[in-house]
Structure formats: structure tokens, C-alpha cells
Coordinates of C-alpha atoms and ligand atoms in Angstrom, one line a residue:
X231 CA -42.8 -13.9 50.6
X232 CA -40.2 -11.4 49.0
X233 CA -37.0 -11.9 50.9
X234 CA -35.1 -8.6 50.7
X235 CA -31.6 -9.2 49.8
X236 CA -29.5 -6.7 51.6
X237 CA -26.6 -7.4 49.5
X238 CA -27.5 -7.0 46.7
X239 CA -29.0 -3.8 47.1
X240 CA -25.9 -2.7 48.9
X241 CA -23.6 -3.4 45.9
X242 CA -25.9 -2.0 43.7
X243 CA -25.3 1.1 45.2
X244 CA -21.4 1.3 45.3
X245 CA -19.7 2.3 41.9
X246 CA -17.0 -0.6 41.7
X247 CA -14.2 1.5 41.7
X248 CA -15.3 2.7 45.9
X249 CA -14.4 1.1 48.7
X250 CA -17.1 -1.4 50.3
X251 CA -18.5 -0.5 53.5
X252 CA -16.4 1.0 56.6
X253 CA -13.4 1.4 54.1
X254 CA -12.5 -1.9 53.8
X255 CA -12.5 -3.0 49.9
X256 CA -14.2 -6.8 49.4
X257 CA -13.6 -9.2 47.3
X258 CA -16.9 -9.6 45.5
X259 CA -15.8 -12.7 43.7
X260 CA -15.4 -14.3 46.9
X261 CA -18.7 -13.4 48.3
X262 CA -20.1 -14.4 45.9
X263 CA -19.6 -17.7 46.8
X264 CA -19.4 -17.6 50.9
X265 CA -23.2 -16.7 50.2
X266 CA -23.5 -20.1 49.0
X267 CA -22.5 -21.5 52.3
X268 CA -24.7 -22.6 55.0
X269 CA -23.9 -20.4 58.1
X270 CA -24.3 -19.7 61.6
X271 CA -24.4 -16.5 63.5
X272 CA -24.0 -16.9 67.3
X273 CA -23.9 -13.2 68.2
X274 CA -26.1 -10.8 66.8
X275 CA -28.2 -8.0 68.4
X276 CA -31.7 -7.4 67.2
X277 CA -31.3 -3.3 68.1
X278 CA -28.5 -3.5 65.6
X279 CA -29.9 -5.1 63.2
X280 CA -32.4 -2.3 61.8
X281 CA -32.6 -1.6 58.1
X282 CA -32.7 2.2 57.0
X283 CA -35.0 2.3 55.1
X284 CA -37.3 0.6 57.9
X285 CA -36.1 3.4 60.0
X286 CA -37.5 6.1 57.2
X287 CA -40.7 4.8 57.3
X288 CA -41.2 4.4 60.8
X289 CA -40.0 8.2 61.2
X290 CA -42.7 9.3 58.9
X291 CA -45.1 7.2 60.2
X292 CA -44.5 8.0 64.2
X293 CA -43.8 11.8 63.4
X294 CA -40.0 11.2 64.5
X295 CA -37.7 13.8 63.6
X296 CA -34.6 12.9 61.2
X297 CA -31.3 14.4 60.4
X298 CA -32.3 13.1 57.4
X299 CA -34.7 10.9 55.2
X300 CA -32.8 9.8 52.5
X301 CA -31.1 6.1 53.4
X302 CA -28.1 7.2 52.1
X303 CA -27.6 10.5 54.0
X304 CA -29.1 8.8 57.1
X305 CA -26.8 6.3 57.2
X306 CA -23.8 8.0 59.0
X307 CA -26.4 9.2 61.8
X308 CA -26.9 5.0 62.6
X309 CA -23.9 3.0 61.0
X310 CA -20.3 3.8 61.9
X311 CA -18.0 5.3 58.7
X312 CA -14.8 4.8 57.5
X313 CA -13.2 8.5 58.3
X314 CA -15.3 7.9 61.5
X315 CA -13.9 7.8 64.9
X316 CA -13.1 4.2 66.1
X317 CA -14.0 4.2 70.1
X318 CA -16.5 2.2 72.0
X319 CA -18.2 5.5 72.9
X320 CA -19.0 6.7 69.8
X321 CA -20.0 3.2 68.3
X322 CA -22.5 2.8 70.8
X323 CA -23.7 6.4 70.3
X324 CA -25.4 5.0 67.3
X325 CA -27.5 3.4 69.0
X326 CA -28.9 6.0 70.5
X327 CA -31.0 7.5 68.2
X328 CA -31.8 3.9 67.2
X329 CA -33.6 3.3 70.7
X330 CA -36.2 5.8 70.0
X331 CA -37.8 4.2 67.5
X332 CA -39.2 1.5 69.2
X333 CA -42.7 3.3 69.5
X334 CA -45.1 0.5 69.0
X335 CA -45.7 -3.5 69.1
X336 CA -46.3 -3.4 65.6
X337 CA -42.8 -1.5 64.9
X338 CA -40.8 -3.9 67.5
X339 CA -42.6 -7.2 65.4
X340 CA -41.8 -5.4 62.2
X341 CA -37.5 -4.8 63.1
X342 CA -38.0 -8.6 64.1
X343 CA -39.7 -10.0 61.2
X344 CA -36.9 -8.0 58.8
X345 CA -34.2 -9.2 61.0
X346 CA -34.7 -12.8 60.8
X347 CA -35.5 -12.4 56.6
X348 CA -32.1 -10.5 56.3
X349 CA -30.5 -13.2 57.7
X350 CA -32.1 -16.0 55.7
X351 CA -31.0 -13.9 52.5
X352 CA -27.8 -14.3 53.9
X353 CA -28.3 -17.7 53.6
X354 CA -27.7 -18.5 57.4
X355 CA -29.4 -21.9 58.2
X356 CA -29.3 -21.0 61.9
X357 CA -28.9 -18.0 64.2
X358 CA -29.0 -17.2 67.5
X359 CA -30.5 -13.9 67.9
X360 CA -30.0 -11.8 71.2
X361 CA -32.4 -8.7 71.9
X362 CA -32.8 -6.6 75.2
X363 CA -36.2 -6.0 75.8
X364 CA -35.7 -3.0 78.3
X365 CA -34.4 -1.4 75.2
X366 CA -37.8 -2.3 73.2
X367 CA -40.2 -1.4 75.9
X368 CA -38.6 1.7 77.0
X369 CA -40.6 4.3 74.6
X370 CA -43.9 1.9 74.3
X371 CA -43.7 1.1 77.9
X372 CA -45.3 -2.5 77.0
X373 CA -44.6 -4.7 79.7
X374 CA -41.4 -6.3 79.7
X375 CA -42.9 -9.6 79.4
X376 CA -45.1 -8.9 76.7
X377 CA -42.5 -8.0 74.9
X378 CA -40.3 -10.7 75.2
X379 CA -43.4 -13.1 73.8
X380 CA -43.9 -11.0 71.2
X381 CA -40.4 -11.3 69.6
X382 CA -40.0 -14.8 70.5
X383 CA -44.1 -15.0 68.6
X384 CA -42.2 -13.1 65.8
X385 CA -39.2 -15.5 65.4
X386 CA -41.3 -18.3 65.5
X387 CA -43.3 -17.5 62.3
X388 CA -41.1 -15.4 60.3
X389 CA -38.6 -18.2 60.8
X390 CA -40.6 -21.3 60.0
X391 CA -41.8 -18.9 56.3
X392 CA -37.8 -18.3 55.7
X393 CA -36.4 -21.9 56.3
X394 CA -34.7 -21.0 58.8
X395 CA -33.9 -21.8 62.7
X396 CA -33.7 -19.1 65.0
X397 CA -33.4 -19.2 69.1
X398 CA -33.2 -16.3 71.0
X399 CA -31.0 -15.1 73.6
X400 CA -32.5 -12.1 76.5
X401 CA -30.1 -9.5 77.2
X402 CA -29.8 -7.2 80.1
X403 CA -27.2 -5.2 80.4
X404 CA -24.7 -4.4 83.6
X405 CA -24.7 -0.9 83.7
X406 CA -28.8 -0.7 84.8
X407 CA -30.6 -2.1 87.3
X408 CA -30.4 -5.6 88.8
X409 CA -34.2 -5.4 89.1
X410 CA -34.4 -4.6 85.6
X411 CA -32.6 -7.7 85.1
X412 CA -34.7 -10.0 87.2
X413 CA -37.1 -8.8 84.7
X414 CA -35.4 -10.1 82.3
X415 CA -34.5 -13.5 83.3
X416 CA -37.9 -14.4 84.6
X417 CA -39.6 -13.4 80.9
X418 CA -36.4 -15.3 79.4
X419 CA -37.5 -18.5 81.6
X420 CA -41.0 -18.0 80.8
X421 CA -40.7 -18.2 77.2
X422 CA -38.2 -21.0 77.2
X423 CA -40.8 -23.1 75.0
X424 CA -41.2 -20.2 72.4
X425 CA -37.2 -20.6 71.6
X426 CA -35.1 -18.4 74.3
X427 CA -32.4 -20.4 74.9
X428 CA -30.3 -18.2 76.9
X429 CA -29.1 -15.3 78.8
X430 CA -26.8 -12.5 78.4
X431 CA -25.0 -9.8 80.0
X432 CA -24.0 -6.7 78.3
X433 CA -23.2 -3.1 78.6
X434 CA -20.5 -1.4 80.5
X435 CA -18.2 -3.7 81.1
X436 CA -15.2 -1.0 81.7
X437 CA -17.2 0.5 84.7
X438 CA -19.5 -2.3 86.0
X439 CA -18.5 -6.0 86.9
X440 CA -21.0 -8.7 86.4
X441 CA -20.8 -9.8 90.1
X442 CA -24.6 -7.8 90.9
X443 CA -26.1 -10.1 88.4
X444 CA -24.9 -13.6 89.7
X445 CA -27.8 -14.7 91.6
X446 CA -29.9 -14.1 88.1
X447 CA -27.8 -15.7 86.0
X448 CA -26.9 -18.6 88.8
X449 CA -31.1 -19.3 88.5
X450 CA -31.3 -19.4 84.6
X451 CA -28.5 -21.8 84.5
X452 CA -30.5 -24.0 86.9
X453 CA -33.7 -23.2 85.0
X454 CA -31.7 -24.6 81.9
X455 CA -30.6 -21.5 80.0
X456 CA -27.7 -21.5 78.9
X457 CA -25.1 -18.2 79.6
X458 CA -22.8 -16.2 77.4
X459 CA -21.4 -12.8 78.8
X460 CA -19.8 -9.6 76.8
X461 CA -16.4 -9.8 78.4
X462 CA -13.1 -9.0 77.2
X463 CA -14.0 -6.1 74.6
X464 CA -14.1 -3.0 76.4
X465 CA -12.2 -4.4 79.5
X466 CA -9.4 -6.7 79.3
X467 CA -9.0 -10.2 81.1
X468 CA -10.0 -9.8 84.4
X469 CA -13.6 -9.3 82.6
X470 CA -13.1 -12.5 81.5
X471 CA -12.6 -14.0 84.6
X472 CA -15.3 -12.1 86.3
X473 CA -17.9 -13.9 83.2
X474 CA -16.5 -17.2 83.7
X475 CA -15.7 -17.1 87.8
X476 CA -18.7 -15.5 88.7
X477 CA -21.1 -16.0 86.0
X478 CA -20.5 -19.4 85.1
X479 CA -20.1 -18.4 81.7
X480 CA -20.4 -21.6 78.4
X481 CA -19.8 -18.5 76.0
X482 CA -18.3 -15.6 75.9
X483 CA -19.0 -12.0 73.7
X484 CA -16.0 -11.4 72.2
X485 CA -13.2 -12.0 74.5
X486 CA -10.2 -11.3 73.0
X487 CA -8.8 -9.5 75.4
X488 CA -8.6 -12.3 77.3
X489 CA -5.0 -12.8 75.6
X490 CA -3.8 -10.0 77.8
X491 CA -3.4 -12.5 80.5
X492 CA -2.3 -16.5 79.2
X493 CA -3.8 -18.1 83.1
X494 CA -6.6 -16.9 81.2
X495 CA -6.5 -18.4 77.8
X496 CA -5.4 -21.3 79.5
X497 CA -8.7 -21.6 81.8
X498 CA -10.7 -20.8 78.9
X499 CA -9.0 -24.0 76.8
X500 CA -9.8 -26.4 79.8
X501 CA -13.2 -25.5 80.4
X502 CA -13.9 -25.5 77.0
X503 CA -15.3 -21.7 76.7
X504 CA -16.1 -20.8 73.2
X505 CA -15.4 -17.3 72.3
X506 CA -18.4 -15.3 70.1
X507 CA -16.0 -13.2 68.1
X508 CA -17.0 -10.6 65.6
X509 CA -13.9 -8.9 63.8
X510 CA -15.4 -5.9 62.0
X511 CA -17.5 -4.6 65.2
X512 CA -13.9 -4.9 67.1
X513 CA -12.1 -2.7 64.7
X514 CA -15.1 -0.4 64.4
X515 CA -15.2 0.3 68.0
X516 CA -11.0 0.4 68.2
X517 CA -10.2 -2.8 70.2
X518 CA -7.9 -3.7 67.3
X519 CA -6.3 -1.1 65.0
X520 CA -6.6 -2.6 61.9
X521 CA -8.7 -6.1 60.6
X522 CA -5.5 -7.5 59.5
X523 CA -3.9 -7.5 63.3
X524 CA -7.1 -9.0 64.7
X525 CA -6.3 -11.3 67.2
X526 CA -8.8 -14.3 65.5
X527 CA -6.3 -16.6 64.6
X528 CA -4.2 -16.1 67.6
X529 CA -6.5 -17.5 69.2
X530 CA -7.5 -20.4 67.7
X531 CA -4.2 -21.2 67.3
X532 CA -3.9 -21.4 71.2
X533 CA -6.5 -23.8 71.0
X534 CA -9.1 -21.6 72.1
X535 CA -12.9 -22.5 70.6
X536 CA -13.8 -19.6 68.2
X537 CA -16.6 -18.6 66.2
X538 CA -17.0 -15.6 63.7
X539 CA -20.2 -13.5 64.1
X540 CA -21.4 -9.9 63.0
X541 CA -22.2 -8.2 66.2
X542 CA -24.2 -6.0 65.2
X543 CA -25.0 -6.1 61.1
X544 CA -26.6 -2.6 60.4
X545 CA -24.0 -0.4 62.8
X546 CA -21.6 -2.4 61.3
X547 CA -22.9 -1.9 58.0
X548 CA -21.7 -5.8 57.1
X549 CA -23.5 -9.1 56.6
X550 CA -22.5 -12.5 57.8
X551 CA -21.1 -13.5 54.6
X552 CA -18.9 -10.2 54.5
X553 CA -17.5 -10.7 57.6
X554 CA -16.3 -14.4 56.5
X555 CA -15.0 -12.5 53.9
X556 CA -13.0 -10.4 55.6
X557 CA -12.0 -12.8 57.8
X558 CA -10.5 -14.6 54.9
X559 CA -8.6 -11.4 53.0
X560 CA -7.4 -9.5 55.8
X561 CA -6.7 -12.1 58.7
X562 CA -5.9 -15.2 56.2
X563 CA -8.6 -17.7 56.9
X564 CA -9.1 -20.3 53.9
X565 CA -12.5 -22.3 53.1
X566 CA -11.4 -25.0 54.9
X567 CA -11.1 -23.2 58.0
X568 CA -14.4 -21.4 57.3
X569 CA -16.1 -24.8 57.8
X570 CA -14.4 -25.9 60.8
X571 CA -15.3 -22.4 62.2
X572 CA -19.0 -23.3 61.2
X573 CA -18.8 -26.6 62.6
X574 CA -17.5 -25.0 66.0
X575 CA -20.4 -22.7 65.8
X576 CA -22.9 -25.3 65.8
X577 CA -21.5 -27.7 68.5
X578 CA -21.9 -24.2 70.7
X579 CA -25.3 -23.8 69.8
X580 CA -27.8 -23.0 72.9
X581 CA -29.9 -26.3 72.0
X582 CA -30.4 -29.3 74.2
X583 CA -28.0 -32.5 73.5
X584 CA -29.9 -34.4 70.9
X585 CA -31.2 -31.2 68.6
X586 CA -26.9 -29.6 68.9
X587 CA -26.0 -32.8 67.8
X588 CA -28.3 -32.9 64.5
X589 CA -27.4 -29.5 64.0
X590 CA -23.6 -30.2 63.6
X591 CA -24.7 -33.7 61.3
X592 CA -26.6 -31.3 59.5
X593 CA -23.9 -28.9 58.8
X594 CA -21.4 -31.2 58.2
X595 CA -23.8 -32.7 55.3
X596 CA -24.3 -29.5 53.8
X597 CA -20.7 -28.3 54.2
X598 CA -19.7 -31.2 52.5
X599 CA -20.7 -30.5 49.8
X600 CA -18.9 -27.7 49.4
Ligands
ZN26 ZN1 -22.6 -7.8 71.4

């Protein structure tokens, strides 16, 4: 099979003396060789994951109208821009036109299939990939649950061709129906032995606590899913406390803003709560103003478990290893810490005891080496 490398292609279309994406420059010297690493991702979204030129032919094929059909002058329609403006509403406004595409089985297998190859190309050994299916039935009007077994289906094979493990985490999110979510969980639970792993909470976290939703998430824990909630992005710490009171939280979507409030970094230190943080998606959405003042090492340096994860890799127009990368030129990481990042990542993995564990001696092999 012909892995696509969505790298490559992308630098092969910037003159070198432009910016990289989102008008941060990158050092391509050093990407070069954080490509080479073995990596995990712990939080990406499948409905941000979407190449464009998958989007193009889908378009033509389903008859969808386009601003555009050119990659190029598609791509501020469906990734954010550097002179863009950086607010939450207007990064999730991208995904808007992205949710009509969905029109088939075959195109919701297809955006699966090219989301687990991008990130084998990336060289990511494992990944836990989160995808709401409301938002993949809502044009096809499959049934929820058939959906659900169809991307897990998906994930299976594609992942076993690429050499690569993938688990996958159901997302629901806050600001729709609790039914809608019941859904979800019971189609999550269903499909525990085709590799979902866990649950998640997303959406409107400014406007809509997570409180509705903690019967759900109360019966996949007991089920044995495990729970990570979007907290602390668009809200600040009392989101955080809502995720982890409430929801019983191991993980949480970003988070950060859970330094507005020390009780809370405190609680999330004790119980051992490891934040999914993605850097670019934060500046790209304005939570921080700038990658430089992003609060990663803060964090860490509060003892807080961190990880370092994309978020969304087409919106945000960045790979895995990009992200490392910035998190190394503009917030002052070093190699070294990259690993013990990675390692983090896989002792947080979604897996039962005895497959985490060979996980981490698996990554500490291949790390290692480096
Ligand atoms: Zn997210």
C-alpha cells in the first residue's frame, strides 16, 4: 500500500523563504529528524483529520458545492490561517462545512482509512483516535451504532496494513442531547472488543457543564472504559473540577486552564490526572496569545502529567512531528524531554495493565535508541 506522506507534500509546496503553516516558521532540519522518532498521539479527532484533497473528490463525487476546488484555495475555507482570527468560535466554524461531507459509509471508511495512514507516515507507532459518531451519521443518517463498528472495522485493518496500533475513543459532546449520548456510550461499550477504549466529552464547555452526562460516563467507567473530558480550554478551572469531580475523569483535553486556580493543579498532581495538551490548536483558537507563552512547561514543571498531541491535524494544518517541533523552538523543550513526554504518553494509554505496560517497554526500547 502507498502511504501518502503529508509532509512531504506540504513542504513541497512552500517556497523556503515562506513561513510554514499558521505563520509559524519550522525548523526543517529538526523535523527531519523528530520524524524519525517513535510517537504517540493521545488526542486527535477523526472530523479534523480530513485531507483536502479527499474533501475535492468527495465534493465532485456527491455533487457538494465548493468555495473552491483547488486544495490550495480551499484550504482557508477548512484550516485556520495565519492573518486569521484566533477565537474558539471561528476555529470551530471550520468544522462546519467539514460535517457535510459525511454523505456515505464508503466516504466515513475512506476519512478513516486516510486518517490512520497519515499518521503512520508520521511515523506514530500508536494513537488514540477519538471520533463522534453523531457527527458522521448526521447527513447519512446510518444508525449510530453502525457507524461506530464501521470505523472501529476501519481502524482495525487499515491499522494492522500500516504497522501501527490504533484504539479509539467515542465522543459526544455536551452541548447536545444526553440521549444522543446514551447513544454513544452504549455503541462505545458494544464495540469494546473492536478497540474503543474510551469515552469523551466535548463541545461547549463555556455554556454547558458536564454534570447531565454523569450517569453515562459513571456506567462506562464501570463497563471498563476509560474517561478523558475537554475541560479547561474554553472555560477555566472550575471545568476542570466539574471533569474530574463529577466525571471521574483519568484524562483530561487540554486543561491548562486549570492553572487559573493552584487547589486545582494541586488535585490534579495527587490524583495523578494526565493532561492531553495540544499547543498549536490552543494558540489557533486564542487560549494563549503566542506559542512561545504556552503554558506546557509550566505545567510540567508543577509536576503535572503532560502529553503533547495535535488536536485536530488538518484545522490545524500541522502533523505530530511539527507540533514536537514547535514545542521544542518556541516553548524550549529538548530531545530528552521529548522522550520523557512520549514515555508519559504511553503509561496514559487507554489499554488494560499488561498491554500499557509493554507499550511503555516498547517505547523505551525504541527511544533508546535514539
Ligand atoms: Zn479536542
Amino acid at each position: 500500500m502507498v502511504i501518502r506522506d503529508p509532509v512531504i507534500q506540504r513542504e513541497a509546496l512552500l517556497p523556503p523563504h515562506m513561513p510554514a503553516q499558521n505563520g509559524q516558521h519550522i525548523d526543517y532540519k529538526l523535523l527531519t529528524l523528530v520524524r524519525t522518532l517513535p510517537k504517540i498521539e493521545l488526542h486527535r479527532h477523526l472530523e479534523g483529520s480530513v485531507r483536502l484533497e479527499t474533501l475535492i473528490d468527495i465534493a465532485l463525487k456527491y455533487g457538494i458545492e465548493m468555495p473552491e476546488y483547488d486544495p490550495e484555495m480551499l484550504r482557508p475555507f477548512v484550516q485556520m490561517m495565519p492573518d486569521e482570527n484566533r477565537t474558539s468560535q471561528h476555529f470551530l466554524s471550520k468544522f462546519s462545512m467539514l460535517r457535510q461531507f459525511y454523505r456515505s459509509n464508503d466516504v466515513v471508511a475512506r476519512v478513516t482509512r486516510e486518517a490512520v495512514e497519515d499518521a503512520a507516515a508520521d511515523n506514530i507507532h500508536y494513537m488514540e483516535l477519538r471520533f463522534t459518531p453523531m457527527a458522521l451519521c448526521n447527513v447519512t443518517k446510518s444508525p449510530l451504532e453502525d457507524i461506530v463498528a464501521l470505523v472501529a472495522e476501519t481502524v482495525c485493518e487499515t491499522a494492522k496494513t500500516c504497522g501501527i496500533q490504533v484504539k479509539l475513543i467515542a465522543s459526544m459532546n455536551r452541548h447536545e442531547a444526553v440521549e444522543i449520548g446514551e447513544k454513544v456510550m452504549k455503541a462505545a461499550i458494544a464495540n469494546m472488543h473492536k478497540g474503543v477504549v474510551a469515552l469523551d466529552l466535548a463541545g461547549d464547555e463555556a455554556n454547558f457543564s458536564a454534570l447531565p452526562f454523569r450517569g453515562l460516563f459513571q456506567q462506562a467507567r464501570e463497563a471498563g472504559l476509560g474517561i478523558t473530558i475537554h475541560a479547561g480550554e474554553w472555560s477555566g478551572a472550575n471545568s476542570v473540577w466539574d471533569a474530574i469531580g463529577n466525571m471521574n475523569a483519568k484524562r483530561i483535553g487540554h486543561g491548562i486552564r486549570a492553572l487559573e486556580d493552584i487547589a486545582m493543579i494541586n488535585v490534579l498532581v495527587e490524583r495523578e490526572i494526565v493532561l492531553e495538551v495540544c499547543p498549536s490548536s490552543n494558540y489557533l483558537s486564542g487560549i494563549v496569545d503566542s506559542l512561545d507563552n504556552h503554558p506546557l512547561i509550566l505545567l510540567t514543571d508543577h509536576d503535572v502529567l503532560t502529553t503533547i498531541n495535535t488536536d485536530d491535524p488538518s484545522v490545524c494544518n500541522i502533523t505530530l512531528s511539527e507540533e514536537i517541533v514547535r514545542t521544542m523552538t518556541h516553548i524550549g523543550l529538548t530531545l530528552e524531554d521529548i522522550k520523557k513526554y512520549t514515555l508519559r504518553a504511553a503509561r496514559a494509554a487507554f489499554l488494560p495493565n499488561s498491554e500499557r505496560d509493554a507499550l511503555v517497554r516498547q517505547f523505551q526500547a525504541a527511544l533508546a535508541r535514539f
